[in-house]
Amino acid sequence: MSTRRQFLRRGAAAALCFGTGARSENAPNDFLDVAKLPRYVDPLPRMKKAAPVAGKNSNGIRYRIAMREFLAKVHRDMPPTTMWGYDGACPGPTIEVQKDQAVSIEWINQLPARHLFTVDHSLHGAEADKPAVRAVVHLHGARVAPDSDGYPEHWITSGQSQKCQYPNAQAATALYYHDHAMGITRLNTAAGLMGLYLIRDESEDQLNLPAGRFEIPLVIMDRSFRTNGQLLYPVSDMPGMPWVSEYYGAGILVNGKLFPYLDVQPRRYRFRVLNSSNGSFYPLSLALDTSFLSPDLPYLQIGSDQGLLSAPESVENVILGPGERIDLLVDFAPYVGKQLYFRTKHAYFMQFRVSNEKISDNSLVPSTLRKVERLSESAAVQTRPLTLLDDQDRLERSHRMLLNGMHWAMPVTEKPVLDSTEIWSFINLTDDSHPIHLHMVQFQVLDRTPFDLQTYFLTKKVVHTGPALKLEPNELGWKDTVRVDPLTVTRIIVRFSSYTGRYVWHCHMLEHEDNEMMRPYEIVEA
Ligand code: C2O
Ligand code: CU
C-alpha cells in the first residue's frame, strides 16, 4: 500500500464513514479541536428567504443571486471565518417557490481571483490553464432543461453570470442548489457555495403540517478549522497532487453554526434536513441526554429527496448521505422543560430546549401524505449493470473511483430514450458506501442484494450470496440520490421524461466526483 493510499484511506476502513470530530495524525499544528469549544452557546440561525427582483417577465419570477466572499461567525468563541456563499451567506438564501410557478435566476460570479483552497491541477477539468476560480450552479433534484442544469464544464469566471430557467413542474419538496464546477466542486462547496430551494404545492398545503416558525430547515455539513478560525481543507502528501479521497470535517455546522441550540415549544415541528457534507453519512438520531447509553428517541419521517412519502414512518435513526434530504416531524410535547439533542453515531451537534409553556398545537399528523405509486419492474425496457470501482495504479501512485470503469471524457454510454423506463443496477466493487445521484430525474430504489466480490472479479458475473435486503419503509418514496453499499448490487428504477439532452450522474462524495466518479448521460429522442 502506497503512502498516498494510506494517507487517503486513513480512517476510511468502515463501510460508512461518519464525521468523527477526531484529530487525525496528518493534521497541521494549527488544527482547531472543535470538540473543546463550549457547546450550545449560539442560537440556530435561520436562512434568509431569497427576495425576487421587482417585476416578472415571460420567464416568471426573477432572482439575481451573487456568489461572494464573506466573513462568517461559526461559533461565539471563534474568530470570523472567510467563506464563499450565495448572496454572501452559507447556507445561501432559501428560494421558495410554488409548483408550476416558473422562476429565472441569474447567478453572478463575484468571487475573488484566488481560491480559498489548493486546486489540484492534475485532475481532469482543473488543469493549470483554467482559471482557478470557476463556478457553475446546479439545482440538485430539479427537473430542468439541459442548458439550465449547470453542466460541470459550463462554468463561469468572476464577473460573468449564468442564467437558468426553473419551471418547477414537480411535486413539493426540498431541493439543493450548489456549485458543480468541473474538478473543483468539492472545494467550491466546502467553501460554502450551497443553499436550499423549497417547492410548495397545494396538496402539501392541505395537510396542515407545522408551518411558519414551526417549519425549520436544517442544513448540516461538517468542516474542519484552523485555530485562526479559517476553514481547513486537507491536502495529500503527494507533490503536485493535493487531492484527498475523502473529506470528513471535525465539527458539524447546522445552518452555519457549530453546536447551535434552538428554543422550541412543547409542540410539533417540521424539520427539512439536508446533508451538505462533502463525504460524511450521518445516522441521525435524537436523544434526551448526551450519554452514549441514552436511547434513540422515535421521530417521524414524512418525506425523502423528492417529496412526501405515502405515509409517515416512525424512525429512530435515518442514514443521511451527502446530497440527501429528509423531511421530519418531531413532537416536543412529551418533553416539557427538557433538553434534547441531535446526534450522529459519534457526535452530539445540536440542542433543542423545550419551554415550559402551555401550548395548543393544531398541526396534524395525517395518516396518509400522498399517493406514491411504486414503479413496476416490468415497465423497464432495459437494465444497465454499472460498476463502482476503486482504481489504483501503484506505479503512477494514482487512485480514484470510477463508474463502470470509465473516465468523464470517454464517449457517452448511457443513452436512455425519452419517456422510457430503465433499471440502473449499481454493482459496488469498493469497500465504501457511495451516494449515487442522477440529474433531472426522480427514481425509486428497488433493492440492495449482497453478492460475491471474488467471483465477480474472476468471472465478471454477479452471484448473489443471499436474498435482497428489505428496504426500510422510509426508503420507498421518490429519490434522486441513493446509498450504494459495499458488497451489494443496488437497483433503482427511473423514468426518463420531460427533456432530451446531456445531463450527468455521479457519486455525491464530492472528492470522488471531482476525480472521475462522474459521467455524462444523454436522454435521446425515440
Ligand atoms: Cu448535488 Cu450533480 O449534484
Ligand atoms: Cu463515491
Coordinates of C-alpha atoms in Angstrom, one line a residue, residues 7 36 83 114 120 144 155-156 165 314 330 349 371 377 395 430 498:
F7 CA -3.0 8.8 3.8
K36 CA -13.1 21.6 23.1
M83 CA -16.2 31.7 3.3
R114 CA -7.7 33.4 -5.8
D120 CA -5.3 20.1 -7.9
V144 CA -34.9 21.3 -15.9
W155 CA -18.5 27.2 -15.6
I156 CA -18.2 31.0 -15.4
Q165 CA -34.9 28.8 -16.1
S314 CA -41.6 6.2 12.7
V330 CA -40.7 15.9 15.9
F349 CA -24.1 18.6 17.4
K371 CA -50.1 8.6 -3.3
E377 CA -40.0 -3.6 -12.8
L395 CA 3.3 2.8 -10.3
T430 CA -15.3 -0.8 -3.5
S498 CA -39.5 15.8 -20.0

